[in-house]
mmCIF file of C-alpha atoms in Angstrom:
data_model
loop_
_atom_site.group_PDB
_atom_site.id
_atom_site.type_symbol
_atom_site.label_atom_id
_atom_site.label_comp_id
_atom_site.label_asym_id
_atom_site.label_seq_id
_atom_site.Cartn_x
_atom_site.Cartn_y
_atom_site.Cartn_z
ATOM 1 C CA UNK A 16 -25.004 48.103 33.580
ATOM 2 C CA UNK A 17 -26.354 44.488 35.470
ATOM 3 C CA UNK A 18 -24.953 41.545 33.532
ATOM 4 C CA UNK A 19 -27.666 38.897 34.062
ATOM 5 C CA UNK A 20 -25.916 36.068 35.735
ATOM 6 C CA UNK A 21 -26.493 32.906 34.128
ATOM 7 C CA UNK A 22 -28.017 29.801 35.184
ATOM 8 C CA UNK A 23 -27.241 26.027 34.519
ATOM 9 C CA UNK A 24 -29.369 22.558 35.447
ATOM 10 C CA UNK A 25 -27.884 20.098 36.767
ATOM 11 C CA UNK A 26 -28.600 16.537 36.419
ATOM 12 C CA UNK A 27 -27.680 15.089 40.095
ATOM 13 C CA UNK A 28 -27.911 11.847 41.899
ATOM 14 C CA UNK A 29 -26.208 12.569 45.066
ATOM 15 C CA UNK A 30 -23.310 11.454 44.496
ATOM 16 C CA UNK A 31 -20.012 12.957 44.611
ATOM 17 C CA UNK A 32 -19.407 13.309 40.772
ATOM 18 C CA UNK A 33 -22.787 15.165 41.096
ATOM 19 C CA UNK A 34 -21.675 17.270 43.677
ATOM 20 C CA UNK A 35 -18.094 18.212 42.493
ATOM 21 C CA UNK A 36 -19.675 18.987 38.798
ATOM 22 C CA UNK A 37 -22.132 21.222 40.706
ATOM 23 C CA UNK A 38 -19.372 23.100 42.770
ATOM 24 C CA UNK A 39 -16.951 23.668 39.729
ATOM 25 C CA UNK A 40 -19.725 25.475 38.054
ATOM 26 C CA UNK A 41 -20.505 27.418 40.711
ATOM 27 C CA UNK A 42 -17.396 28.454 41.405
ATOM 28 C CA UNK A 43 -17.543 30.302 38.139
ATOM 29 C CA UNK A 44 -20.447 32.492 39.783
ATOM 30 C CA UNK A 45 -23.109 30.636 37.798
ATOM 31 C CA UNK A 46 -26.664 29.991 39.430
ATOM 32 C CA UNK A 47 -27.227 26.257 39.447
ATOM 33 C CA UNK A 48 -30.658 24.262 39.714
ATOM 34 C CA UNK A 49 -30.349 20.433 40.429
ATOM 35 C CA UNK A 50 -32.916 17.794 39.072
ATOM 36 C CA UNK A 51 -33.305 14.512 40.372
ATOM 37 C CA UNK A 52 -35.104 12.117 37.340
ATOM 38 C CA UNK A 53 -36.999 9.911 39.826
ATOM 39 C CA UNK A 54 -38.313 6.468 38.179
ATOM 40 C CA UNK A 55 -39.874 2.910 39.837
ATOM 41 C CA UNK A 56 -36.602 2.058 40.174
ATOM 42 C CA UNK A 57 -34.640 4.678 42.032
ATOM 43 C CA UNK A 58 -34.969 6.265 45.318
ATOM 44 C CA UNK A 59 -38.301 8.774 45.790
ATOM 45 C CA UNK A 60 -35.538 11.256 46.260
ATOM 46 C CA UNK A 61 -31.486 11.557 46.319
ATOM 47 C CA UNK A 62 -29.750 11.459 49.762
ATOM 48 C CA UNK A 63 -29.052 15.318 49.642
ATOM 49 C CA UNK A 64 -25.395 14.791 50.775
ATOM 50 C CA UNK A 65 -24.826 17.676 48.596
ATOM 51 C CA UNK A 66 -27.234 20.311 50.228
ATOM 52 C CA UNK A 67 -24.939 21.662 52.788
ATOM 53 C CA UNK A 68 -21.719 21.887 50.272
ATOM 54 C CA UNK A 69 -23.799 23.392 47.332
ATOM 55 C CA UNK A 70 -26.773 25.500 48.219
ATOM 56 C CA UNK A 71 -28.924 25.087 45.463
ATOM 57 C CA UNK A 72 -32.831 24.532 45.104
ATOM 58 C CA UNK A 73 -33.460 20.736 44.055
ATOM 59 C CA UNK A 74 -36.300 20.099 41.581
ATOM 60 C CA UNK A 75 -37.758 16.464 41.692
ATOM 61 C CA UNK A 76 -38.875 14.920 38.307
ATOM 62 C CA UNK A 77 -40.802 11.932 37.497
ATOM 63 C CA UNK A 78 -40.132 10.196 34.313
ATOM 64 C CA UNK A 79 -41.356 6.732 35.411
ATOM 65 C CA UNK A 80 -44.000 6.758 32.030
ATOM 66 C CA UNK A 81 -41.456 7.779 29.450
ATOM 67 C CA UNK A 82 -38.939 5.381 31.615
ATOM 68 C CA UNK A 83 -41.526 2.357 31.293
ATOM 69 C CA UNK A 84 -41.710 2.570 27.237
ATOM 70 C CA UNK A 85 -38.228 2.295 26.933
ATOM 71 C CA UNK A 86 -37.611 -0.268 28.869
ATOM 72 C CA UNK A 87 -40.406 -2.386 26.970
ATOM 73 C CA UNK A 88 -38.208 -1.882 23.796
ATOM 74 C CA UNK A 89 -34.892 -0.367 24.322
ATOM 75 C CA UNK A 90 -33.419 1.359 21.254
ATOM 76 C CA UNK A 91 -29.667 0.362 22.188
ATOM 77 C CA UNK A 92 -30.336 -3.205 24.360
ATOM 78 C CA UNK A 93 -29.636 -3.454 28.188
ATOM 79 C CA UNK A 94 -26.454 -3.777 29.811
ATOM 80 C CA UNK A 95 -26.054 -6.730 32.123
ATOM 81 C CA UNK A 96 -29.120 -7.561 33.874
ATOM 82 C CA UNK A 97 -32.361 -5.457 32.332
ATOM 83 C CA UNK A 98 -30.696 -2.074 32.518
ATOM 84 C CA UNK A 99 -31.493 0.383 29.623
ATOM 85 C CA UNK A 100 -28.565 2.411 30.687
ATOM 86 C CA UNK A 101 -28.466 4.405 27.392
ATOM 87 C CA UNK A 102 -31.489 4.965 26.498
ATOM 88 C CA UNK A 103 -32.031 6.037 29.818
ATOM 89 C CA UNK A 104 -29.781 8.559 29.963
ATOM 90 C CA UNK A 105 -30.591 9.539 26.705
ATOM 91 C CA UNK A 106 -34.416 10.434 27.859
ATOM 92 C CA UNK A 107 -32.531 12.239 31.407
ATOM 93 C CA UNK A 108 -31.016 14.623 28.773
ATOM 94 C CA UNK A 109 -34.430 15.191 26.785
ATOM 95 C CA UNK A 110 -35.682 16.155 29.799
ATOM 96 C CA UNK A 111 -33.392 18.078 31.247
ATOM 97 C CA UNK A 112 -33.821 20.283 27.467
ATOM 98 C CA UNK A 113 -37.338 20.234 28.086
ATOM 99 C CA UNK A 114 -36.483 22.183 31.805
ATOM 100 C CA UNK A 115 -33.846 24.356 30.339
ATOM 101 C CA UNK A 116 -36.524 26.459 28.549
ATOM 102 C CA UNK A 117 -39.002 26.233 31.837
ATOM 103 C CA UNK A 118 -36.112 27.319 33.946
ATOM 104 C CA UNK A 119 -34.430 29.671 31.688
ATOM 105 C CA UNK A 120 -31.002 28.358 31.956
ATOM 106 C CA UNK A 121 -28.446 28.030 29.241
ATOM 107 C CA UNK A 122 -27.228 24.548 29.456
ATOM 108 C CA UNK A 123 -26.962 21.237 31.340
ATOM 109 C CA UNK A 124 -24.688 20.100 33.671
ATOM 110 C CA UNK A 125 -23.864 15.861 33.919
ATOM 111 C CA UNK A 126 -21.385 14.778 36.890
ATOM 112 C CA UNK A 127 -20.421 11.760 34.037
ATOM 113 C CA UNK A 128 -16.344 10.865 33.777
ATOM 114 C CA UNK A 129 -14.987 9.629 30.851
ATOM 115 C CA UNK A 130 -14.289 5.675 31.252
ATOM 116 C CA UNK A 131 -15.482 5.571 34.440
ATOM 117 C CA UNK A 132 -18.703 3.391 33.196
ATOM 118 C CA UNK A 133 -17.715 1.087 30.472
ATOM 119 C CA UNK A 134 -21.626 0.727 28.940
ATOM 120 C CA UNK A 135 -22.368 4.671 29.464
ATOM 121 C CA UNK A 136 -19.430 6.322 30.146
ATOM 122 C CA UNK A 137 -16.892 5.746 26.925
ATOM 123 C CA UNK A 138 -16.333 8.493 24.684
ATOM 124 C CA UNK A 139 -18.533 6.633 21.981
ATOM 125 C CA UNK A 140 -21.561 6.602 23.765
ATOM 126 C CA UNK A 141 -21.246 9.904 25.863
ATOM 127 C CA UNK A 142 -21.156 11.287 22.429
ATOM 128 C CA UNK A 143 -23.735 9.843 20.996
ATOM 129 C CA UNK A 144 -26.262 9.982 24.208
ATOM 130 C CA UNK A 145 -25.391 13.938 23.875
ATOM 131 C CA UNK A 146 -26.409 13.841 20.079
ATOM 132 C CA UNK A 147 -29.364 11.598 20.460
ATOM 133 C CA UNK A 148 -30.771 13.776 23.592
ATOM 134 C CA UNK A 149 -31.133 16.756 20.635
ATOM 135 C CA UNK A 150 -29.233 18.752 23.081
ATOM 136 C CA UNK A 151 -25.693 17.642 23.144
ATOM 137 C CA UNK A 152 -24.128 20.548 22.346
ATOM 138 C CA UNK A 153 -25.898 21.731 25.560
ATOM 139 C CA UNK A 154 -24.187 19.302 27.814
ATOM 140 C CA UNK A 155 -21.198 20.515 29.709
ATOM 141 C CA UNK A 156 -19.485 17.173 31.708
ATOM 142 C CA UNK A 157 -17.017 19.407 34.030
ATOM 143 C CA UNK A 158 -15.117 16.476 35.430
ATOM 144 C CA UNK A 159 -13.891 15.298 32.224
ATOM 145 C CA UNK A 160 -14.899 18.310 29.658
ATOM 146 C CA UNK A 161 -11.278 18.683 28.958
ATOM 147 C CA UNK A 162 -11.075 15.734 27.059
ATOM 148 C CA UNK A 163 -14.631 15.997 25.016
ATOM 149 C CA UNK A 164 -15.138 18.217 22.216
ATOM 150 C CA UNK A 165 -15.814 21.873 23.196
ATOM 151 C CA UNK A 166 -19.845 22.567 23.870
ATOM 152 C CA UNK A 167 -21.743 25.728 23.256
ATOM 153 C CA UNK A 168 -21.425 27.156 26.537
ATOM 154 C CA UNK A 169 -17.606 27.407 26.058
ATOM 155 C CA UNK A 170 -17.631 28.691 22.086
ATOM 156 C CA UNK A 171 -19.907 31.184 24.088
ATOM 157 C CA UNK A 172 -17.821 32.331 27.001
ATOM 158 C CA UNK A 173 -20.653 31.187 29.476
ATOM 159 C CA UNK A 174 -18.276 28.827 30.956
ATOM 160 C CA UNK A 175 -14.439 28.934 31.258
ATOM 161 C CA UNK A 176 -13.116 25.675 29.856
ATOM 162 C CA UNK A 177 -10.104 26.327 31.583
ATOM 163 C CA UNK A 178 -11.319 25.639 34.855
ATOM 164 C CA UNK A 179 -12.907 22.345 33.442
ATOM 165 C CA UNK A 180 -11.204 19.146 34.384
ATOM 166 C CA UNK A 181 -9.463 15.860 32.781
ATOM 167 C CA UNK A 182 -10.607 12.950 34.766
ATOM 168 C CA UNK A 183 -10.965 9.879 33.253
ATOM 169 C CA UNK A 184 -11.276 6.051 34.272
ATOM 170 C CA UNK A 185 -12.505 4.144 37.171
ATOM 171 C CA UNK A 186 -10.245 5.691 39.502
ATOM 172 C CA UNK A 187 -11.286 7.836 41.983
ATOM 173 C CA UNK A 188 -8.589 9.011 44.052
ATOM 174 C CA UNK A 189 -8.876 12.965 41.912
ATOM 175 C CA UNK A 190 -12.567 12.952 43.124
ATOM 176 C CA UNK A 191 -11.971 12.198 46.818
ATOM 177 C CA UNK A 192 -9.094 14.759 46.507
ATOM 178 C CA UNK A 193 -10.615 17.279 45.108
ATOM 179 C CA UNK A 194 -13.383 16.803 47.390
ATOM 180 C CA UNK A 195 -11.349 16.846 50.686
ATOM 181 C CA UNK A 196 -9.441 20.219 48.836
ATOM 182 C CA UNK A 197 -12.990 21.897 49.352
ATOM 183 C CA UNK A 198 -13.879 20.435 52.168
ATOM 184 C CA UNK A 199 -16.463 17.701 51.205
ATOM 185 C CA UNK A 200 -16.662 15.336 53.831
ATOM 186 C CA UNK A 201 -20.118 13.346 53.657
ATOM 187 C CA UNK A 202 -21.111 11.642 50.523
ATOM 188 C CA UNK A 203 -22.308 8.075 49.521
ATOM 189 C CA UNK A 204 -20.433 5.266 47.978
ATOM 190 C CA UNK A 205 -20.255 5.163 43.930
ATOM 191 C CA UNK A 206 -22.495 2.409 43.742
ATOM 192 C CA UNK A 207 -25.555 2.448 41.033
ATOM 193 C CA UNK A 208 -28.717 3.376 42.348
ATOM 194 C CA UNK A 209 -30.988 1.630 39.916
ATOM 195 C CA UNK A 210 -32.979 -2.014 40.807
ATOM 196 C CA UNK A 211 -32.927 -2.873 37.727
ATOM 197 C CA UNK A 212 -28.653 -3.339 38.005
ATOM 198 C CA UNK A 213 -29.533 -5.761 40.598
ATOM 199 C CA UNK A 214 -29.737 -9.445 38.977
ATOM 200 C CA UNK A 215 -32.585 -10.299 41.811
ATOM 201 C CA UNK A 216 -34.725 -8.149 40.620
ATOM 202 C CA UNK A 217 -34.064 -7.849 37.185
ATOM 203 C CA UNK A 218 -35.020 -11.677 36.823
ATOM 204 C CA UNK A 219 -38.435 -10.562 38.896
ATOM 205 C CA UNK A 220 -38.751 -7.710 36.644
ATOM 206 C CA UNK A 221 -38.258 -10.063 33.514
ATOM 207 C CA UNK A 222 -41.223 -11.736 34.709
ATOM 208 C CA UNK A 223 -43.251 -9.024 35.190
ATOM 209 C CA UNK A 224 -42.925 -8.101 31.879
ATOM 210 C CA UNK A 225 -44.347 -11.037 30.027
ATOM 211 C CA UNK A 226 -47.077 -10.665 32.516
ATOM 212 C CA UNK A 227 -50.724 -8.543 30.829
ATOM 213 C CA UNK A 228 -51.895 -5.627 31.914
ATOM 214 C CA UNK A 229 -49.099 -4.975 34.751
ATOM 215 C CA UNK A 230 -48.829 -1.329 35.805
ATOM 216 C CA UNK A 231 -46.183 1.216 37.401
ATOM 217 C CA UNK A 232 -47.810 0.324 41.321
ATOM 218 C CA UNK A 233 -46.734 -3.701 40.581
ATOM 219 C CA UNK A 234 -43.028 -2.900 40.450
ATOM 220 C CA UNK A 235 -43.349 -1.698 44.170
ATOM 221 C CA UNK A 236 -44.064 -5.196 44.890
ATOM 222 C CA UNK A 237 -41.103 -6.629 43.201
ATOM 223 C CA UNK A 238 -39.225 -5.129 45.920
ATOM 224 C CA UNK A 239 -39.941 -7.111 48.674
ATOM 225 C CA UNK A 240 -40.649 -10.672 49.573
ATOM 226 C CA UNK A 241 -39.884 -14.012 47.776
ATOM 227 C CA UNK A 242 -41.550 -14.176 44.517
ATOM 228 C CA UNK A 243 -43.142 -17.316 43.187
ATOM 229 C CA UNK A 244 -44.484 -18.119 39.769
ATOM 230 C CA UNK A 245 -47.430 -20.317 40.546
ATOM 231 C CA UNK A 246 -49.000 -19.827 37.364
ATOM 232 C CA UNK A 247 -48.524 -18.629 34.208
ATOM 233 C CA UNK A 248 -51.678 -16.266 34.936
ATOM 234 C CA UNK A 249 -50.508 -15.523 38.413
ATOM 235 C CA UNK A 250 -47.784 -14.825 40.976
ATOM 236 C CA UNK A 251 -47.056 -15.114 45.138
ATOM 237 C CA UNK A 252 -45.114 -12.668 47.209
ATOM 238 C CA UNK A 253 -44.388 -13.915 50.257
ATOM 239 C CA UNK A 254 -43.057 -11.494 53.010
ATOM 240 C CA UNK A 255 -39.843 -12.388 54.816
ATOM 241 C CA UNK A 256 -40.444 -10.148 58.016
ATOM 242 C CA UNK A 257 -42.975 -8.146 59.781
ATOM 243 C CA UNK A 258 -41.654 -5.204 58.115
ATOM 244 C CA UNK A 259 -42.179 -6.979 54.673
ATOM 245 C CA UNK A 260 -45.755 -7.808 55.863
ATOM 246 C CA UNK A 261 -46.928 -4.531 56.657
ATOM 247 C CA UNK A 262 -45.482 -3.745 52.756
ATOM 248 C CA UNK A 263 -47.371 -6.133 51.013
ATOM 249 C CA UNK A 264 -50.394 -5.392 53.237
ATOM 250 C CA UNK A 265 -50.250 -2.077 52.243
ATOM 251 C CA UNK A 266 -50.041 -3.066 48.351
ATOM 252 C CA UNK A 267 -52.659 -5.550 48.257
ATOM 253 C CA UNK A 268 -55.737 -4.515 45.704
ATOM 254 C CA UNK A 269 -58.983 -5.277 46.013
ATOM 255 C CA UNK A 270 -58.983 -8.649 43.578
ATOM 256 C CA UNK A 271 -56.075 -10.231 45.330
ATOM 257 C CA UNK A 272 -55.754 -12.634 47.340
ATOM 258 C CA UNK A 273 -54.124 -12.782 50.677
ATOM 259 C CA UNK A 274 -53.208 -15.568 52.991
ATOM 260 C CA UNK A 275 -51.573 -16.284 56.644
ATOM 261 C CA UNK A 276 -51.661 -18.175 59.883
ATOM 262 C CA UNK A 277 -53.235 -17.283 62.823
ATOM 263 C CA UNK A 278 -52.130 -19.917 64.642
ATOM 264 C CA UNK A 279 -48.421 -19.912 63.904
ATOM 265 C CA UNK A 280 -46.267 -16.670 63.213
ATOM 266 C CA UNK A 281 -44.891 -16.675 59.540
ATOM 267 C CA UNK A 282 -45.491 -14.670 56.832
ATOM 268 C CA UNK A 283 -48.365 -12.834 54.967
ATOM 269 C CA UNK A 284 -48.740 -13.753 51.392
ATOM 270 C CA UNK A 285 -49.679 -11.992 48.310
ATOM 271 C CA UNK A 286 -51.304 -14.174 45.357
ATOM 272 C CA UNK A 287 -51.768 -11.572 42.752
ATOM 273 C CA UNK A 288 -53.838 -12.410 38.521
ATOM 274 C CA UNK A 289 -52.678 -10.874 35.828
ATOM 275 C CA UNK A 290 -55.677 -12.011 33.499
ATOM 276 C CA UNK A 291 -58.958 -10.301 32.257
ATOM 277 C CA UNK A 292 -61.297 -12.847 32.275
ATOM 278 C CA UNK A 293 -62.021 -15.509 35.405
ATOM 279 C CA UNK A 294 -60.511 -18.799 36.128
ATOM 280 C CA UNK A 295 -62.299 -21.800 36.462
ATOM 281 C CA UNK A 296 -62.991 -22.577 39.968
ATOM 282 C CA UNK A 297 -61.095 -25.878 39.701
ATOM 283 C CA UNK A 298 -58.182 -23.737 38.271
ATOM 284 C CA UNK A 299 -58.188 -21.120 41.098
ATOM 285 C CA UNK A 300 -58.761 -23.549 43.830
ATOM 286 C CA UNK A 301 -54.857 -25.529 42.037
ATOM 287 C CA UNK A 302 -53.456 -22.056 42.485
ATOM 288 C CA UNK A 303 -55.175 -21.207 45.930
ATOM 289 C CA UNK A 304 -53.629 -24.880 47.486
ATOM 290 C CA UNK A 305 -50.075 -23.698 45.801
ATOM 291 C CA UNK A 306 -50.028 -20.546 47.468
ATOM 292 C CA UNK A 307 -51.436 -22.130 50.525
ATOM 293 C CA UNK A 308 -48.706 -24.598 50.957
ATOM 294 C CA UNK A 309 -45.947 -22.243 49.700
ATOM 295 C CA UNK A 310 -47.303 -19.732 53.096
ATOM 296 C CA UNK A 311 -47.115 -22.751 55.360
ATOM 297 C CA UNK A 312 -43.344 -23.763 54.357
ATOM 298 C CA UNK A 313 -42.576 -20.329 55.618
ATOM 299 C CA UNK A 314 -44.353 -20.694 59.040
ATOM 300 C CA UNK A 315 -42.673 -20.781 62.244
ATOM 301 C CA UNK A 316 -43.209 -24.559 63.220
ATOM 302 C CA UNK A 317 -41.421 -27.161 65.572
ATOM 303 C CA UNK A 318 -40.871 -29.697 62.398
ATOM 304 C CA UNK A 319 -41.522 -28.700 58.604
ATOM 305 C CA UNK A 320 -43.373 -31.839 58.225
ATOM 306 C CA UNK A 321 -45.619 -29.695 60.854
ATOM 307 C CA UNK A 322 -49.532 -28.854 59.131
ATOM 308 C CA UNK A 323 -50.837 -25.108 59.360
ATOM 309 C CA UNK A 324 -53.914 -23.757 58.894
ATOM 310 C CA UNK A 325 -54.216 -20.698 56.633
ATOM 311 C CA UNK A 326 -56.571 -18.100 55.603
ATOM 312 C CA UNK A 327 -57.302 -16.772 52.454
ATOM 313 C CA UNK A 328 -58.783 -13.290 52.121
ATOM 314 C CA UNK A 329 -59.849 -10.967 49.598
ATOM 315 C CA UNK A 330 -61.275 -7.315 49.815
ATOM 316 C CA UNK A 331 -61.162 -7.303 53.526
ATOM 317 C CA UNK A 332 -63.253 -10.376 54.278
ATOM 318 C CA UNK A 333 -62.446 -14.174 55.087
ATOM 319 C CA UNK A 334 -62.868 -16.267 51.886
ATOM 320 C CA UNK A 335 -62.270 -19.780 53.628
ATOM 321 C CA UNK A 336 -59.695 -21.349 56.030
ATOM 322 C CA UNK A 337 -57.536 -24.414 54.590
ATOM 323 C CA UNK A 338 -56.862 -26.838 57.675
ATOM 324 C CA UNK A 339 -54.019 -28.948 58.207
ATOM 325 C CA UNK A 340 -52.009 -27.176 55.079
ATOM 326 C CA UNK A 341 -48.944 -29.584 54.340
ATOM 327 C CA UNK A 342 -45.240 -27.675 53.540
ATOM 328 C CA UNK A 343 -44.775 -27.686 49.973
ATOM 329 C CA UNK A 344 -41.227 -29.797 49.235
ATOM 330 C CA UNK A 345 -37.939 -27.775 49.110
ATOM 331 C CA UNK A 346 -37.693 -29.036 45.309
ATOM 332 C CA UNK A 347 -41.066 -27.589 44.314
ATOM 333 C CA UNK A 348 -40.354 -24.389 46.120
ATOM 334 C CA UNK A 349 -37.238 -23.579 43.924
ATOM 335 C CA UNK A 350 -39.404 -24.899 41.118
ATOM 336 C CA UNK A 351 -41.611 -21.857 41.388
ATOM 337 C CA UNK A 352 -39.361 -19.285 43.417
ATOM 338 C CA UNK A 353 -38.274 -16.353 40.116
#
């Protein structure tokens, strides 16, 4: 008689409580499927420092809709900066039920360790993420599962529970021992992977968000440049390298506005509307001379006092050249800068 072998999903990040949950599963002869839950504010994919230690297929999701409702009205509030963390994790699990069924396997895996995350990661809110998900009883954490309540796929004898582990805290000294114990050499630093952790961004995402009619392709341009609020109808990005150029370049839409130097080397800049109906040219041409003068202060000249002509352009043609384009004042550029 073939016993069918069973299969889990794993929820994995790349990281090495990702990659040690993986491995203690596997070592129990159990087929394993990783999914990476890919949103506007995480890597396009993990760094597969895993691949070579686990040999698994790796299934690349993208939540970034579902991801975008919560974060306009998070059930359970944000953690420091604009991070949904729980409610995040919370729609990782739904998800990860949702590809159970599709993948036929009997339960999730999480890399999570007790305490180790003191928003996500207490016993409080593991539980209640797990109940909330509608699959909790699914969700084995192998790292810590020793001290959680028992899941289905130990009353069931699909896992062992004795080969489970009893990590807890922010230490990590049993991780990077366990991992040299098997031989794990190459994996990334525990840091979060998330933007919206990052307090630079999360006060440019704040911004977005009051903004009308923003979609998921704007939050690609939060992540570069300087960003200025020069109106409440409209905002600059301003690239801070040739590499940062090319970016915004790339980004730019048919109905914004872009403006540089030809004479002097600087910056290309990105004034972008969030409105449906027009300005009034007397408006448009205030915010046109902002952005102007914010593109000049960033110009390679001998003295700041210096004038620069810019261009403005829009859909691939030359709307006008501003000559002799004054620096706007240090005070008014912190006025604006988010």
């Amino acid at each position: 008689m073939v016993v069918e072998r069973k299969k889990a999903l794993a929820l994995y990040s790349g990281g090495l409580d990702s990659i040690l949950a993986i491995k203690i599963i596997l070592e129990q002869n159990i087929e394993v499927v990783g999914v990476y839950f890919k949103t506007p504010f995480t890597k396009d994919k993990p760094d597969h420092y895993g691949e070579k230690y686990l040999n698994i297929p790796f299934l690349i999701e993208d939540i970034s809709n579902d991801f975008l409702k919560i974060l306009l009205n998070p059930k359970h509030g944000f953690g420091k900066n604009i991070n949904p963390c729980i409610d995040c994790r919370i729609l990782m699990f739904q998800k990860a039920g949702e590809l159970m069924t599709r993948e036929k396997a009997s339960f999730i895996i999480s890399g999570e360790v007790l305490g180790q995350r003191p928003m996500t990661q207490n016993k409080k809110s593991l539980l209640m993420i797990s109940e909330e998900s509608g699959y909790g009883k699914w969700i084995v954490r192998p790292l810590s599962a020793l001290l959680l309540p028992e899941t289905e796929a130990e009353k069931q004898n699909i896992i062992d529970r004795s080969k489970m582990m009893d990590i807890e805290g922010r230490s990590r000294k049993r991780q990077i021992a366990i991992a040299t114990q098997w031989g794990i050499k190459d994996y990334p630093s525990p840091a979060g992977g998330c933007k919206l952790t990052e307090p630079g961004f999360a006060k440019r995402m704040r911004d977005l968000l009051t903004r009308e009619n923003f979609v998921i392709s704007d939050i690609d341009l939060l992540k570069v440049g300087r960003h200025f609020n020069t109106h409440k109808y409209a905002k600059l990005v301003v690239g801070r390298n040739e590499r940062e150029n090319k970016i915004i370049f790339t980004l730019a839409r048919s109905q914004d506005y872009l403006l540089s130097s030809e004479e002097h080397k600087g910056p290309i800049s990105l004034l972008r509307f969030y409105i449906n109906s027009e300005l009034k040219e007397d408006e448009l041409e205030k915010i046109l001379d902002i952005a102007a003068k914010i593109t000049a202060r960033y110009c390679d000249k001998e003295q700041d006092r210096d004038l620069v002509d810019i261009n403005i352009w829009k859909a691939d043609h030359k709307i006008k050249k501003l000559k002799g384009v004054p620096s706007l004042s240090q005070l008014l550029i912190e006025h604006y800068l988010i």
